[in-house]
mmCIF file of N, CA and C in Angstrom:
data_model
loop_
_atom_site.group_PDB
_atom_site.id
_atom_site.type_symbol
_atom_site.label_atom_id
_atom_site.label_comp_id
_atom_site.label_asym_id
_atom_site.label_seq_id
_atom_site.Cartn_x
_atom_site.Cartn_y
_atom_site.Cartn_z
ATOM 1 N N UNK A 1 89.049 -118.416 -53.623
ATOM 2 C CA UNK A 1 88.433 -117.194 -53.139
ATOM 3 C C UNK A 1 87.152 -117.500 -52.365
ATOM 4 N N UNK A 2 86.420 -118.465 -52.868
ATOM 5 C CA UNK A 2 85.169 -118.821 -52.210
ATOM 6 C C UNK A 2 85.424 -119.301 -50.780
ATOM 7 N N UNK A 3 86.486 -120.111 -50.607
ATOM 8 C CA UNK A 3 86.823 -120.640 -49.288
ATOM 9 C C UNK A 3 87.134 -119.527 -48.284
ATOM 10 N N UNK A 4 87.727 -118.442 -48.783
ATOM 11 C CA UNK A 4 88.096 -117.325 -47.910
ATOM 12 C C UNK A 4 86.979 -116.291 -47.784
ATOM 13 N N UNK A 5 85.859 -116.518 -48.469
ATOM 14 C CA UNK A 5 84.742 -115.574 -48.426
ATOM 15 C C UNK A 5 85.028 -114.274 -49.142
ATOM 16 N N UNK A 6 85.896 -114.333 -50.158
ATOM 17 C CA UNK A 6 86.283 -113.134 -50.892
ATOM 18 C C UNK A 6 85.307 -112.908 -52.043
ATOM 19 N N UNK A 7 84.736 -111.713 -52.090
ATOM 20 C CA UNK A 7 83.826 -111.323 -53.163
ATOM 21 C C UNK A 7 84.421 -110.090 -53.836
ATOM 22 N N UNK A 8 84.523 -110.138 -55.156
ATOM 23 C CA UNK A 8 85.092 -109.010 -55.885
ATOM 24 C C UNK A 8 84.044 -107.927 -56.113
ATOM 25 N N UNK A 9 84.463 -106.669 -56.004
ATOM 26 C CA UNK A 9 83.538 -105.555 -56.266
ATOM 27 C C UNK A 9 83.371 -105.359 -57.772
ATOM 28 N N UNK A 10 82.472 -104.463 -58.183
ATOM 29 C CA UNK A 10 82.390 -104.113 -59.605
ATOM 30 C C UNK A 10 83.725 -103.526 -60.071
ATOM 31 N N UNK A 11 84.009 -103.676 -61.357
ATOM 32 C CA UNK A 11 85.246 -103.128 -61.924
ATOM 33 C C UNK A 11 85.194 -101.610 -61.874
ATOM 34 N N UNK A 12 86.274 -101.005 -61.360
ATOM 35 C CA UNK A 12 86.382 -99.548 -61.286
ATOM 36 C C UNK A 12 86.664 -98.994 -62.672
ATOM 37 N N UNK A 13 85.859 -98.053 -63.109
ATOM 38 C CA UNK A 13 86.051 -97.413 -64.410
ATOM 39 C C UNK A 13 87.111 -96.330 -64.281
ATOM 40 N N UNK A 14 88.135 -96.350 -65.143
ATOM 41 C CA UNK A 14 89.161 -95.300 -65.066
ATOM 42 C C UNK A 14 88.538 -93.903 -65.131
ATOM 43 N N UNK A 15 89.107 -92.992 -64.357
ATOM 44 C CA UNK A 15 88.567 -91.645 -64.223
ATOM 45 C C UNK A 15 89.105 -90.669 -65.257
ATOM 46 N N UNK A 16 89.998 -91.105 -66.127
ATOM 47 C CA UNK A 16 90.585 -90.214 -67.127
ATOM 48 C C UNK A 16 90.982 -91.056 -68.347
ATOM 49 N N UNK A 17 91.894 -90.545 -69.143
ATOM 50 C CA UNK A 17 92.280 -91.187 -70.391
ATOM 51 C C UNK A 17 93.422 -92.180 -70.164
ATOM 52 N N UNK A 18 93.094 -93.324 -69.583
ATOM 53 C CA UNK A 18 94.048 -94.404 -69.363
ATOM 54 C C UNK A 18 93.266 -95.704 -69.236
ATOM 55 N N UNK A 19 93.976 -96.818 -69.254
ATOM 56 C CA UNK A 19 93.345 -98.123 -69.097
ATOM 57 C C UNK A 19 93.597 -98.637 -67.692
ATOM 58 N N UNK A 20 92.648 -99.390 -67.183
ATOM 59 C CA UNK A 20 92.776 -99.970 -65.850
ATOM 60 C C UNK A 20 93.838 -101.049 -65.789
ATOM 61 N N UNK A 21 94.090 -101.700 -66.936
ATOM 62 C CA UNK A 21 95.090 -102.760 -67.008
ATOM 63 C C UNK A 21 95.625 -102.825 -68.429
ATOM 64 N N UNK A 22 96.924 -102.992 -68.538
ATOM 65 C CA UNK A 22 97.578 -103.156 -69.841
ATOM 66 C C UNK A 22 98.430 -104.414 -69.769
ATOM 67 N N UNK A 23 98.264 -105.280 -70.757
ATOM 68 C CA UNK A 23 99.111 -106.471 -70.846
ATOM 69 C C UNK A 23 100.233 -106.193 -71.829
ATOM 70 N N UNK A 24 101.436 -106.583 -71.433
ATOM 71 C CA UNK A 24 102.606 -106.437 -72.295
ATOM 72 C C UNK A 24 103.446 -107.699 -72.106
ATOM 73 N N UNK A 25 103.519 -108.490 -73.161
ATOM 74 C CA UNK A 25 104.215 -109.764 -73.042
ATOM 75 C C UNK A 25 103.513 -110.614 -72.004
ATOM 76 N N UNK A 26 104.256 -111.119 -71.052
ATOM 77 C CA UNK A 26 103.691 -111.961 -70.010
ATOM 78 C C UNK A 26 103.339 -111.214 -68.741
ATOM 79 N N UNK A 27 103.264 -109.890 -68.814
ATOM 80 C CA UNK A 27 102.954 -109.091 -67.626
ATOM 81 C C UNK A 27 101.637 -108.345 -67.776
ATOM 82 N N UNK A 28 100.946 -108.197 -66.666
ATOM 83 C CA UNK A 28 99.764 -107.341 -66.586
ATOM 84 C C UNK A 28 100.111 -106.196 -65.641
ATOM 85 N N UNK A 29 100.007 -104.974 -66.148
ATOM 86 C CA UNK A 29 100.291 -103.767 -65.366
ATOM 87 C C UNK A 29 98.954 -103.141 -65.005
ATOM 88 N N UNK A 30 98.635 -103.104 -63.716
ATOM 89 C CA UNK A 30 97.346 -102.588 -63.269
ATOM 90 C C UNK A 30 97.536 -101.167 -62.738
ATOM 91 N N UNK A 31 96.742 -100.249 -63.283
ATOM 92 C CA UNK A 31 96.795 -98.853 -62.859
ATOM 93 C C UNK A 31 96.376 -98.706 -61.402
ATOM 94 N N UNK A 32 96.629 -97.541 -60.855
ATOM 95 C CA UNK A 32 96.276 -97.271 -59.475
ATOM 96 C C UNK A 32 94.788 -97.438 -59.207
ATOM 97 N N UNK A 33 94.478 -98.181 -58.161
ATOM 98 C CA UNK A 33 93.102 -98.404 -57.723
ATOM 99 C C UNK A 33 92.968 -97.913 -56.288
ATOM 100 N N UNK A 34 91.823 -97.341 -55.995
ATOM 101 C CA UNK A 34 91.557 -96.873 -54.649
ATOM 102 C C UNK A 34 90.647 -97.818 -53.891
ATOM 103 N N UNK A 35 90.345 -97.471 -52.660
ATOM 104 C CA UNK A 35 89.503 -98.303 -51.805
ATOM 105 C C UNK A 35 88.019 -98.069 -52.097
ATOM 106 N N UNK A 36 87.591 -98.594 -53.235
ATOM 107 C CA UNK A 36 86.220 -98.399 -53.708
ATOM 108 C C UNK A 36 85.624 -99.770 -53.986
ATOM 109 N N UNK A 37 84.416 -100.003 -53.476
ATOM 110 C CA UNK A 37 83.787 -101.301 -53.720
ATOM 111 C C UNK A 37 82.485 -101.189 -54.503
ATOM 112 N N UNK A 38 82.274 -100.072 -55.157
ATOM 113 C CA UNK A 38 81.057 -99.863 -55.921
ATOM 114 C C UNK A 38 80.033 -99.053 -55.153
ATOM 115 N N UNK A 39 79.989 -99.209 -53.850
ATOM 116 C CA UNK A 39 79.033 -98.477 -53.028
ATOM 117 C C UNK A 39 79.710 -97.497 -52.080
ATOM 118 N N UNK A 40 80.871 -97.893 -51.577
ATOM 119 C CA UNK A 40 81.548 -97.051 -50.603
ATOM 120 C C UNK A 40 82.998 -96.844 -51.002
ATOM 121 N N UNK A 41 83.575 -95.806 -50.447
ATOM 122 C CA UNK A 41 85.001 -95.526 -50.617
ATOM 123 C C UNK A 41 85.520 -95.066 -49.262
ATOM 124 N N UNK A 42 86.762 -95.398 -48.975
ATOM 125 C CA UNK A 42 87.383 -94.917 -47.738
ATOM 126 C C UNK A 42 88.286 -93.752 -48.109
ATOM 127 N N UNK A 43 87.936 -92.598 -47.604
ATOM 128 C CA UNK A 43 88.626 -91.357 -47.959
ATOM 129 C C UNK A 43 89.143 -90.663 -46.704
ATOM 130 N N UNK A 44 90.146 -89.826 -46.905
ATOM 131 C CA UNK A 44 90.669 -89.009 -45.824
ATOM 132 C C UNK A 44 92.124 -89.299 -45.515
ATOM 133 N N UNK A 45 92.658 -88.511 -44.630
ATOM 134 C CA UNK A 45 94.061 -88.612 -44.225
ATOM 135 C C UNK A 45 94.244 -89.706 -43.176
ATOM 136 N N UNK A 46 95.158 -90.623 -43.467
ATOM 137 C CA UNK A 46 95.486 -91.678 -42.516
ATOM 138 C C UNK A 46 96.338 -91.057 -41.414
ATOM 139 N N UNK A 47 95.968 -91.336 -40.186
ATOM 140 C CA UNK A 47 96.647 -90.733 -39.051
ATOM 141 C C UNK A 47 95.904 -89.519 -38.527
ATOM 142 N N UNK A 48 94.837 -89.126 -39.200
ATOM 143 C CA UNK A 48 93.970 -88.042 -38.728
ATOM 144 C C UNK A 48 92.541 -88.597 -38.698
ATOM 145 N N UNK A 49 91.780 -88.392 -39.775
ATOM 146 C CA UNK A 49 90.396 -88.882 -39.765
ATOM 147 C C UNK A 49 90.253 -90.365 -40.112
ATOM 148 N N UNK A 50 91.317 -91.007 -40.589
ATOM 149 C CA UNK A 50 91.291 -92.444 -40.892
ATOM 150 C C UNK A 50 92.306 -93.156 -39.999
ATOM 151 N N UNK A 51 91.825 -94.122 -39.222
ATOM 152 C CA UNK A 51 92.704 -94.877 -38.324
ATOM 153 C C UNK A 51 93.569 -95.851 -39.117
ATOM 154 N N UNK A 52 94.623 -96.338 -38.487
ATOM 155 C CA UNK A 52 95.477 -97.346 -39.102
ATOM 156 C C UNK A 52 94.656 -98.584 -39.469
ATOM 157 N N UNK A 53 93.771 -99.016 -38.591
ATOM 158 C CA UNK A 53 92.961 -100.212 -38.852
ATOM 159 C C UNK A 53 92.046 -100.009 -40.062
ATOM 160 N N UNK A 54 91.423 -98.854 -40.146
ATOM 161 C CA UNK A 54 90.535 -98.563 -41.286
ATOM 162 C C UNK A 54 91.350 -98.427 -42.571
ATOM 163 N N UNK A 55 92.526 -97.852 -42.493
ATOM 164 C CA UNK A 55 93.395 -97.723 -43.665
ATOM 165 C C UNK A 55 93.861 -99.095 -44.138
ATOM 166 N N UNK A 56 94.156 -99.992 -43.213
ATOM 167 C CA UNK A 56 94.520 -101.371 -43.554
ATOM 168 C C UNK A 56 93.372 -102.015 -44.335
ATOM 169 N N UNK A 57 92.132 -101.790 -43.879
ATOM 170 C CA UNK A 57 90.942 -102.289 -44.582
ATOM 171 C C UNK A 57 90.833 -101.633 -45.959
ATOM 172 N N UNK A 58 91.180 -100.349 -46.061
ATOM 173 C CA UNK A 58 91.143 -99.641 -47.345
ATOM 174 C C UNK A 58 92.117 -100.266 -48.339
ATOM 175 N N UNK A 59 93.294 -100.654 -47.863
ATOM 176 C CA UNK A 59 94.277 -101.289 -48.744
ATOM 177 C C UNK A 59 93.767 -102.643 -49.231
ATOM 178 N N UNK A 60 93.089 -103.371 -48.376
ATOM 179 C CA UNK A 60 92.473 -104.633 -48.799
ATOM 180 C C UNK A 60 91.401 -104.373 -49.864
ATOM 181 N N UNK A 61 90.581 -103.344 -49.647
ATOM 182 C CA UNK A 61 89.552 -102.985 -50.634
ATOM 183 C C UNK A 61 90.179 -102.635 -51.979
ATOM 184 N N UNK A 62 91.270 -101.885 -51.950
ATOM 185 C CA UNK A 62 91.961 -101.537 -53.195
ATOM 186 C C UNK A 62 92.484 -102.799 -53.868
ATOM 187 N N UNK A 63 93.008 -103.737 -53.088
ATOM 188 C CA UNK A 63 93.470 -105.008 -53.642
ATOM 189 C C UNK A 63 92.340 -105.781 -54.299
ATOM 190 N N UNK A 64 91.175 -105.794 -53.681
ATOM 191 C CA UNK A 64 90.019 -106.474 -54.275
ATOM 192 C C UNK A 64 89.595 -105.801 -55.574
ATOM 193 N N UNK A 65 89.666 -104.481 -55.610
ATOM 194 C CA UNK A 65 89.335 -103.745 -56.832
ATOM 195 C C UNK A 65 90.324 -104.081 -57.955
ATOM 196 N N UNK A 66 91.600 -104.192 -57.601
ATOM 197 C CA UNK A 66 92.620 -104.602 -58.576
ATOM 198 C C UNK A 66 92.300 -105.990 -59.114
ATOM 199 N N UNK A 67 91.940 -106.908 -58.240
ATOM 200 C CA UNK A 67 91.618 -108.269 -58.670
ATOM 201 C C UNK A 67 90.391 -108.292 -59.574
ATOM 202 N N UNK A 68 89.416 -107.432 -59.314
ATOM 203 C CA UNK A 68 88.239 -107.345 -60.186
ATOM 204 C C UNK A 68 88.653 -106.892 -61.587
ATOM 205 N N UNK A 69 89.563 -105.929 -61.658
ATOM 206 C CA UNK A 69 90.065 -105.467 -62.960
ATOM 207 C C UNK A 69 90.823 -106.582 -63.665
ATOM 208 N N UNK A 70 91.657 -107.307 -62.932
ATOM 209 C CA UNK A 70 92.395 -108.429 -63.531
ATOM 210 C C UNK A 70 91.450 -109.527 -64.007
ATOM 211 N N UNK A 71 90.423 -109.820 -63.238
ATOM 212 C CA UNK A 71 89.431 -110.824 -63.636
ATOM 213 C C UNK A 71 88.778 -110.417 -64.951
ATOM 214 N N UNK A 72 88.403 -109.142 -65.068
ATOM 215 C CA UNK A 72 87.774 -108.652 -66.296
ATOM 216 C C UNK A 72 88.747 -108.708 -67.474
ATOM 217 N N UNK A 73 89.997 -108.386 -67.233
ATOM 218 C CA UNK A 73 91.007 -108.367 -68.304
ATOM 219 C C UNK A 73 91.413 -109.773 -68.731
ATOM 220 N N UNK A 74 91.611 -110.661 -67.779
ATOM 221 C CA UNK A 74 92.168 -111.989 -68.061
ATOM 222 C C UNK A 74 91.095 -113.071 -68.240
ATOM 223 N N UNK A 75 89.910 -112.830 -67.712
ATOM 224 C CA UNK A 75 88.856 -113.827 -67.784
ATOM 225 C C UNK A 75 88.901 -114.837 -66.658
ATOM 226 N N UNK A 76 90.049 -114.998 -66.024
ATOM 227 C CA UNK A 76 90.205 -115.983 -64.957
ATOM 228 C C UNK A 76 91.443 -115.618 -64.136
ATOM 229 N N UNK A 77 91.264 -115.441 -62.852
ATOM 230 C CA UNK A 77 92.403 -115.094 -61.995
ATOM 231 C C UNK A 77 93.412 -116.225 -61.889
ATOM 232 N N UNK A 78 93.037 -117.424 -62.272
ATOM 233 C CA UNK A 78 93.988 -118.543 -62.264
ATOM 234 C C UNK A 78 95.084 -118.348 -63.308
ATOM 235 N N UNK A 79 94.906 -117.392 -64.198
ATOM 236 C CA UNK A 79 95.951 -117.078 -65.180
ATOM 237 C C UNK A 79 97.099 -116.298 -64.551
ATOM 238 N N UNK A 80 96.906 -115.823 -63.324
ATOM 239 C CA UNK A 80 97.986 -115.109 -62.630
ATOM 240 C C UNK A 80 98.977 -116.144 -62.117
ATOM 241 N N UNK A 81 100.189 -116.068 -62.663
ATOM 242 C CA UNK A 81 101.255 -116.985 -62.258
ATOM 243 C C UNK A 81 101.971 -116.487 -61.018
ATOM 244 N N UNK A 82 102.132 -115.166 -60.945
ATOM 245 C CA UNK A 82 102.851 -114.582 -59.819
ATOM 246 C C UNK A 82 102.534 -113.090 -59.725
ATOM 247 N N UNK A 83 102.340 -112.616 -58.502
ATOM 248 C CA UNK A 83 102.289 -111.174 -58.260
ATOM 249 C C UNK A 83 103.737 -110.726 -58.155
ATOM 250 N N UNK A 84 104.127 -109.794 -59.006
ATOM 251 C CA UNK A 84 105.525 -109.370 -59.078
ATOM 252 C C UNK A 84 105.786 -108.157 -58.183
ATOM 253 N N UNK A 85 104.949 -107.142 -58.280
ATOM 254 C CA UNK A 85 105.229 -105.879 -57.586
ATOM 255 C C UNK A 85 103.931 -105.200 -57.183
ATOM 256 N N UNK A 86 103.928 -104.645 -55.995
ATOM 257 C CA UNK A 86 102.848 -103.803 -55.497
ATOM 258 C C UNK A 86 103.459 -102.451 -55.141
ATOM 259 N N UNK A 87 102.805 -101.395 -55.591
ATOM 260 C CA UNK A 87 103.225 -100.042 -55.231
ATOM 261 C C UNK A 87 102.044 -99.370 -54.546
ATOM 262 N N UNK A 88 102.193 -99.102 -53.247
ATOM 263 C CA UNK A 88 101.103 -98.525 -52.470
ATOM 264 C C UNK A 88 101.414 -97.109 -52.020
ATOM 265 N N UNK A 89 100.423 -96.247 -52.176
ATOM 266 C CA UNK A 89 100.519 -94.850 -51.742
ATOM 267 C C UNK A 89 99.468 -94.618 -50.667
ATOM 268 N N UNK A 90 99.858 -93.961 -49.605
ATOM 269 C CA UNK A 90 98.967 -93.704 -48.480
ATOM 270 C C UNK A 90 98.821 -92.195 -48.311
ATOM 271 N N UNK A 91 97.594 -91.733 -48.241
ATOM 272 C CA UNK A 91 97.260 -90.325 -48.050
ATOM 273 C C UNK A 91 97.485 -89.996 -46.572
ATOM 274 N N UNK A 92 98.676 -89.506 -46.246
ATOM 275 C CA UNK A 92 99.105 -89.373 -44.851
ATOM 276 C C UNK A 92 98.884 -87.990 -44.263
ATOM 277 N N UNK A 93 98.426 -87.978 -43.016
ATOM 278 C CA UNK A 93 98.442 -86.756 -42.221
ATOM 279 C C UNK A 93 99.896 -86.489 -41.828
ATOM 280 N N UNK A 94 100.255 -85.236 -41.573
ATOM 281 C CA UNK A 94 101.620 -84.950 -41.126
ATOM 282 C C UNK A 94 101.991 -85.805 -39.917
ATOM 283 N N UNK A 95 103.171 -86.400 -39.973
ATOM 284 C CA UNK A 95 103.674 -87.210 -38.874
ATOM 285 C C UNK A 95 103.312 -88.685 -38.952
ATOM 286 N N UNK A 96 102.389 -89.078 -39.839
ATOM 287 C CA UNK A 96 102.061 -90.507 -39.950
ATOM 288 C C UNK A 96 103.158 -91.183 -40.759
ATOM 289 N N UNK A 97 103.835 -92.155 -40.142
ATOM 290 C CA UNK A 97 104.987 -92.786 -40.803
ATOM 291 C C UNK A 97 104.857 -94.308 -40.887
ATOM 292 N N UNK A 98 103.620 -94.798 -41.030
ATOM 293 C CA UNK A 98 103.423 -96.241 -41.064
ATOM 294 C C UNK A 98 102.767 -96.735 -42.355
ATOM 295 N N UNK A 99 103.094 -96.159 -43.515
ATOM 296 C CA UNK A 99 102.511 -96.662 -44.755
ATOM 297 C C UNK A 99 102.686 -98.170 -44.969
ATOM 298 N N UNK A 100 103.836 -98.780 -44.602
ATOM 299 C CA UNK A 100 103.934 -100.230 -44.800
ATOM 300 C C UNK A 100 102.855 -101.013 -44.047
ATOM 301 N N UNK A 101 102.503 -100.585 -42.847
ATOM 302 C CA UNK A 101 101.461 -101.278 -42.081
ATOM 303 C C UNK A 101 100.108 -101.150 -42.757
ATOM 304 N N UNK A 102 99.877 -100.036 -43.429
ATOM 305 C CA UNK A 102 98.630 -99.834 -44.168
ATOM 306 C C UNK A 102 98.581 -100.765 -45.373
ATOM 307 N N UNK A 103 99.614 -100.740 -46.198
ATOM 308 C CA UNK A 103 99.622 -101.500 -47.454
ATOM 309 C C UNK A 103 99.651 -103.003 -47.198
ATOM 310 N N UNK A 104 99.993 -103.418 -45.972
ATOM 311 C CA UNK A 104 99.884 -104.830 -45.620
ATOM 312 C C UNK A 104 98.484 -105.376 -45.867
ATOM 313 N N UNK A 105 97.464 -104.527 -45.805
ATOM 314 C CA UNK A 105 96.102 -104.983 -46.073
ATOM 315 C C UNK A 105 95.966 -105.595 -47.449
ATOM 316 N N UNK A 106 96.638 -105.036 -48.430
ATOM 317 C CA UNK A 106 96.646 -105.580 -49.789
ATOM 318 C C UNK A 106 97.584 -106.779 -49.882
ATOM 319 N N UNK A 107 98.773 -106.641 -49.339
ATOM 320 C CA UNK A 107 99.763 -107.723 -49.418
ATOM 321 C C UNK A 107 99.252 -109.002 -48.774
ATOM 322 N N UNK A 108 98.628 -108.881 -47.616
ATOM 323 C CA UNK A 108 98.088 -110.059 -46.937
ATOM 324 C C UNK A 108 97.003 -110.733 -47.769
ATOM 325 N N UNK A 109 96.143 -109.943 -48.400
ATOM 326 C CA UNK A 109 95.106 -110.488 -49.282
ATOM 327 C C UNK A 109 95.725 -111.306 -50.403
ATOM 328 N N UNK A 110 96.749 -110.757 -51.047
ATOM 329 C CA UNK A 110 97.384 -111.436 -52.185
ATOM 330 C C UNK A 110 98.044 -112.744 -51.764
ATOM 331 N N UNK A 111 98.728 -112.741 -50.624
ATOM 332 C CA UNK A 111 99.362 -113.968 -50.131
ATOM 333 C C UNK A 111 98.303 -114.988 -49.727
ATOM 334 N N UNK A 112 97.231 -114.537 -49.098
ATOM 335 C CA UNK A 112 96.152 -115.457 -48.722
ATOM 336 C C UNK A 112 95.538 -116.124 -49.953
ATOM 337 N N UNK A 113 95.343 -115.361 -51.022
ATOM 338 C CA UNK A 113 94.677 -115.884 -52.220
ATOM 339 C C UNK A 113 95.588 -116.728 -53.099
ATOM 340 N N UNK A 114 96.840 -116.281 -53.288
ATOM 341 C CA UNK A 114 97.723 -116.932 -54.255
ATOM 342 C C UNK A 114 98.813 -117.782 -53.604
ATOM 343 N N UNK A 115 98.927 -117.726 -52.285
ATOM 344 C CA UNK A 115 99.962 -118.479 -51.599
ATOM 345 C C UNK A 115 101.229 -117.661 -51.446
ATOM 346 N N UNK A 116 102.136 -118.157 -50.608
ATOM 347 C CA UNK A 116 103.357 -117.426 -50.284
ATOM 348 C C UNK A 116 104.292 -117.216 -51.451
ATOM 349 N N UNK A 117 104.400 -118.195 -52.341
ATOM 350 C CA UNK A 117 105.318 -118.060 -53.472
ATOM 351 C C UNK A 117 104.722 -117.189 -54.573
ATOM 352 N N UNK A 118 103.535 -117.534 -55.054
ATOM 353 C CA UNK A 118 102.916 -116.784 -56.157
ATOM 354 C C UNK A 118 102.378 -115.436 -55.692
ATOM 355 N N UNK A 119 101.950 -115.345 -54.440
ATOM 356 C CA UNK A 119 101.395 -114.090 -53.941
ATOM 357 C C UNK A 119 102.414 -113.173 -53.305
ATOM 358 N N UNK A 120 103.573 -113.730 -52.902
ATOM 359 C CA UNK A 120 104.634 -112.908 -52.332
ATOM 360 C C UNK A 120 105.208 -112.003 -53.411
ATOM 361 N N UNK A 121 105.493 -110.765 -53.089
ATOM 362 C CA UNK A 121 105.835 -109.786 -54.114
ATOM 363 C C UNK A 121 106.827 -108.750 -53.581
ATOM 364 N N UNK A 122 107.475 -108.091 -54.513
ATOM 365 C CA UNK A 122 108.252 -106.901 -54.161
ATOM 366 C C UNK A 122 107.245 -105.782 -53.895
ATOM 367 N N UNK A 123 107.637 -104.794 -53.074
ATOM 368 C CA UNK A 123 106.653 -103.777 -52.712
ATOM 369 C C UNK A 123 107.315 -102.474 -52.317
ATOM 370 N N UNK A 124 106.636 -101.393 -52.629
ATOM 371 C CA UNK A 124 106.961 -100.078 -52.086
ATOM 372 C C UNK A 124 105.703 -99.549 -51.422
ATOM 373 N N UNK A 125 105.858 -98.881 -50.307
ATOM 374 C CA UNK A 125 104.737 -98.272 -49.590
ATOM 375 C C UNK A 125 105.192 -96.885 -49.164
ATOM 376 N N UNK A 126 104.561 -95.867 -49.724
ATOM 377 C CA UNK A 126 104.997 -94.497 -49.467
ATOM 378 C C UNK A 126 103.826 -93.647 -48.979
ATOM 379 N N UNK A 127 104.164 -92.633 -48.228
ATOM 380 C CA UNK A 127 103.182 -91.651 -47.794
ATOM 381 C C UNK A 127 103.192 -90.470 -48.744
ATOM 382 N N UNK A 128 102.007 -89.964 -49.066
ATOM 383 C CA UNK A 128 101.882 -88.815 -49.960
ATOM 384 C C UNK A 128 100.959 -87.778 -49.325
ATOM 385 N N UNK A 129 101.038 -86.558 -49.838
ATOM 386 C CA UNK A 129 100.243 -85.463 -49.284
ATOM 387 C C UNK A 129 98.789 -85.508 -49.737
ATOM 388 N N UNK A 130 98.526 -85.993 -50.942
ATOM 389 C CA UNK A 130 97.169 -86.025 -51.492
ATOM 390 C C UNK A 130 97.038 -87.202 -52.442
ATOM 391 N N UNK A 131 95.818 -87.713 -52.578
ATOM 392 C CA UNK A 131 95.497 -88.738 -53.568
ATOM 393 C C UNK A 131 94.207 -88.347 -54.289
ATOM 394 N N UNK A 132 93.985 -88.855 -55.494
ATOM 395 C CA UNK A 132 92.742 -88.543 -56.206
ATOM 396 C C UNK A 132 91.515 -88.894 -55.356
ATOM 397 N N UNK A 133 90.491 -88.080 -55.468
ATOM 398 C CA UNK A 133 89.211 -88.295 -54.784
ATOM 399 C C UNK A 133 89.350 -88.334 -53.262
ATOM 400 N N UNK A 134 90.492 -87.902 -52.745
ATOM 401 C CA UNK A 134 90.796 -87.944 -51.313
ATOM 402 C C UNK A 134 90.842 -89.366 -50.767
ATOM 403 N N UNK A 135 91.099 -90.358 -51.670
ATOM 404 C CA UNK A 135 91.222 -91.746 -51.225
ATOM 405 C C UNK A 135 92.256 -91.846 -50.114
ATOM 406 N N UNK A 136 92.047 -92.783 -49.203
ATOM 407 C CA UNK A 136 93.017 -93.038 -48.135
ATOM 408 C C UNK A 136 94.249 -93.754 -48.682
ATOM 409 N N UNK A 137 94.062 -94.603 -49.709
ATOM 410 C CA UNK A 137 95.169 -95.327 -50.339
ATOM 411 C C UNK A 137 94.933 -95.422 -51.846
ATOM 412 N N UNK A 138 96.013 -95.614 -52.564
ATOM 413 C CA UNK A 138 95.957 -95.968 -53.985
ATOM 414 C C UNK A 138 97.061 -96.993 -54.220
ATOM 415 N N UNK A 139 96.715 -98.062 -54.944
ATOM 416 C CA UNK A 139 97.665 -99.160 -55.128
ATOM 417 C C UNK A 139 97.732 -99.561 -56.595
ATOM 418 N N UNK A 140 98.971 -99.782 -57.076
ATOM 419 C CA UNK A 140 99.250 -100.329 -58.403
ATOM 420 C C UNK A 140 99.812 -101.727 -58.230
ATOM 421 N N UNK A 141 99.714 -102.551 -59.295
ATOM 422 C CA UNK A 141 100.210 -103.916 -59.209
ATOM 423 C C UNK A 141 100.724 -104.374 -60.560
ATOM 424 N N UNK A 142 101.757 -105.199 -60.534
ATOM 425 C CA UNK A 142 102.263 -105.881 -61.735
ATOM 426 C C UNK A 142 102.207 -107.369 -61.454
ATOM 427 N N UNK A 143 101.635 -108.116 -62.399
ATOM 428 C CA UNK A 143 101.536 -109.575 -62.250
ATOM 429 C C UNK A 143 102.037 -110.257 -63.505
ATOM 430 N N UNK A 144 102.675 -111.406 -63.318
ATOM 431 C CA UNK A 144 103.066 -112.254 -64.460
ATOM 432 C C UNK A 144 101.875 -113.185 -64.732
ATOM 433 N N UNK A 145 101.526 -113.290 -66.010
ATOM 434 C CA UNK A 145 100.371 -114.110 -66.372
ATOM 435 C C UNK A 145 100.794 -115.265 -67.288
ATOM 436 N N UNK A 146 99.978 -116.320 -67.269
ATOM 437 C CA UNK A 146 100.217 -117.475 -68.126
ATOM 438 C C UNK A 146 99.552 -117.240 -69.468
#
């Protein structure tokens, strides 16, 4: 991470009665995280007030927030053996049909950090009408841990 200049944000505190991460067997299930870095959040409808480029950055921010939660839960990101699944939701303006291009911001981060085999993952990227806090994106992740 240091080589890539990646800095993790503060851990996002869950906004309701749930946990940010639950371990079950050899899997870590990470709840939905938005594009929040402790100081800023990227909010709004992608394809209207949020450009594709900014939404791509929002997905990367959400990925960094997920990694901060995993770091807090696992103690060391090196315990991640493989990213298994990413589920990305994009707060879309009517007619915006490029959620996969948005969620690439998170997917690219994971592949850059963990490599093509361990960071490559199954993925869904969907457009939705609304997200909590008017976030531009929300992303969930499942990882296999050692």
